[in-house]
Amino acid sequence: MAGTLTKRMSGLLPAVERGPISALRHEMDDLVGRFFGEDKEQFFGGGLPDLDISETDSAVEVKMDLPGVKPEEVDIDLSGDVLTVSGERKEEKESKENGGRKFHRVERRYGSFSRSVWLPCAVQEGKVDARYHDGVLTITLPKSEASKSKKIKVKA
C-alpha cells in the first residue's frame, strides 16, 4: 500500500526545533496543501482515518480512529522516524450469506488505507506498545534516552 501524507503535520514542533530534514518535510507538506487545497486528502485516497500525535517527556503517542476495523487487520510498521499504519475495512455485500440483505444507501467508506507520519523524535523501537479499544488504536512509542528532555540547573 502506498504511503500517504498526514493531515496534521503542522503544529507538532516549530520547524527550527526539528532540524533541517524535518523542516524540509514540513515545507513539502505545506506546498502540497497549498497546491491541492483542502481536498488533498481526497486526492491521496480519501477516507483516511483521522489521527492525533501527542508527546510527553517520556513518550510519543499516536491515536487513530479505526471503527469497524478488526485489530488483526491492522499492520504497524516503524522504520526510523516514520510510523506507518495500514489496514482494511471490509465491505458488506449483498448476498444470500448475509440474510439476503439489500442495500439502499452505502455511505460508510470501505477498503484499504495507509497513513505514514514522521515522529517528532527518536523512539525505542523494541518497546512500542499498540492497543485497540472501542474503535481507537493507541500506539505508545517510548522516547530514546537521547530524545528525552533534560533539566539543567543554573548555578549562581
C-alpha atoms as one frame of an Amber mdcrd trajectory, in Angstrom:
protein
   0.000   0.000   0.000   1.285   3.420  -0.872   2.248   5.817   1.932   0.297
   8.996   2.333   0.823  12.436   3.733  -0.508  13.317   7.129  -3.314  15.764
   7.743  -1.866  17.386  10.823   1.913  17.601  10.477   1.904  21.315  11.281
   1.706  22.104  14.946   3.905  19.292  16.235   7.042  21.370  16.762   8.328
  24.539  15.164  10.366  23.694  12.060  13.517  25.225  13.575  13.469  22.796
  16.519  13.117  19.695  14.346  16.229  20.118  12.229  16.788  20.677   8.509
  15.302  17.383   7.262  12.131  17.775   9.308  11.865  21.411   8.253  12.050
  20.293   4.602   9.327  17.672   5.180   7.136  20.288   6.841   7.679  22.696
   3.955   6.812  19.978   1.403   3.580  19.187   3.277   2.679  22.891   3.229
   3.366  23.068  -0.534   1.196  20.029  -1.232  -1.538  21.539   0.959  -1.433
  24.826  -0.936  -1.423  23.070  -4.309  -4.325  20.700  -3.614  -6.159  22.905
  -1.100  -8.412  21.292   1.483  -9.104  18.376  -0.872  -5.561  16.963  -0.772
  -6.759  14.048   1.356  -9.345  13.167  -1.294  -6.607  13.239  -3.939  -4.448
  10.851  -1.900  -7.170   8.236  -1.463  -9.878   9.865   0.642 -11.439   8.361
   3.707  -8.149   8.182   5.566  -8.529   7.522   9.282  -8.031  10.572  11.497
  -5.136  10.515  13.918  -3.638  12.580  16.727   0.031  12.704  17.719   0.948
  13.873  21.216   4.146  13.911  23.225   5.121  13.739  26.883   8.565  13.852
  28.495   8.886  10.075  28.083   6.838   9.004  25.040   5.101   9.853  21.783
   1.505   8.684  21.496  -0.436   8.174  18.282  -4.209   7.669  18.408  -6.091
   6.665  15.279  -9.833   6.209  14.798 -10.454   2.816  13.182 -14.132   1.959
  13.735 -15.167  -1.251  12.033 -11.593  -2.450  11.540 -10.565  -5.630  13.328
  -7.260  -5.405  15.249  -5.844  -8.369  13.320  -6.409  -6.429  10.070  -4.104
  -3.582  11.158  -0.391  -3.501  10.280   2.016  -1.190  12.107   5.494  -0.538
  10.750   8.192   1.625  12.329  11.133   2.460  10.116  13.486   5.035  11.605
  11.388   8.092  12.377   8.446   7.100  10.140   5.439   5.262  11.573   3.080
   3.617   9.068  -0.321   2.208   9.989  -2.221   0.340   7.307  -5.181  -1.959
   7.120  -8.522  -2.591   5.531 -12.169  -2.115   6.392 -14.129  -4.897   4.690
 -17.235  -4.024   2.694 -20.537  -5.784   3.281 -22.017  -7.029   0.028 -25.486
  -8.064  -0.988 -25.587 -11.838  -0.886 -27.513 -14.803   0.368 -24.870 -15.334
   3.094 -25.865 -12.151   4.932 -29.578 -12.975   5.009 -30.358 -11.629   1.555
 -29.617  -8.073   2.740 -30.333  -5.450   0.103 -28.612  -2.088   0.468 -30.454
   1.142  -0.327 -27.652   3.524   0.616 -23.968   2.970   1.352 -22.108   5.983
   2.789 -19.528   4.359   5.027 -16.103   4.058   3.447 -14.534   0.683   2.827
 -11.228  -0.522   1.509  -7.545  -0.304   2.249  -5.853   2.612   3.981  -2.316
   3.576   4.862  -1.093   6.531   6.926   2.557   7.406   7.356   3.702  10.052
   9.831   7.083  11.388  10.794   7.687  11.130  14.504   8.955  14.271  16.251
  11.880  12.441  17.897  13.757   9.141  18.116  11.934   6.312  19.912  12.827
   2.925  21.382  11.697   0.581  18.605  11.725  -2.517  20.811   9.337  -1.057
  23.399   6.459   0.152  21.195   3.014  -0.787  22.531  -0.181  -0.900  20.437
  -3.675  -1.299  21.922  -7.118  -1.279  20.317 -10.220  -0.358  22.304 -13.665
   0.891  21.209 -12.525   1.529  17.636  -9.461   3.570  18.643  -5.905   2.350
  18.057  -3.407   3.783  20.555   0.294   3.382  19.813   2.723   4.360  22.587
   6.311   4.880  21.485   8.761   5.428  24.381  11.384   8.061  23.591  15.016
   7.079  23.280  17.283   8.340  26.060  18.839  10.868  23.679  15.388  12.314
  22.886  14.257  12.833  26.471  14.465  16.388  27.727  16.967  17.064  30.450
  16.701  19.734  33.145  19.777  21.864  33.594  20.243  23.802  36.815  21.617
  27.297  36.626  24.436  27.895  39.047  24.756  31.253  40.791
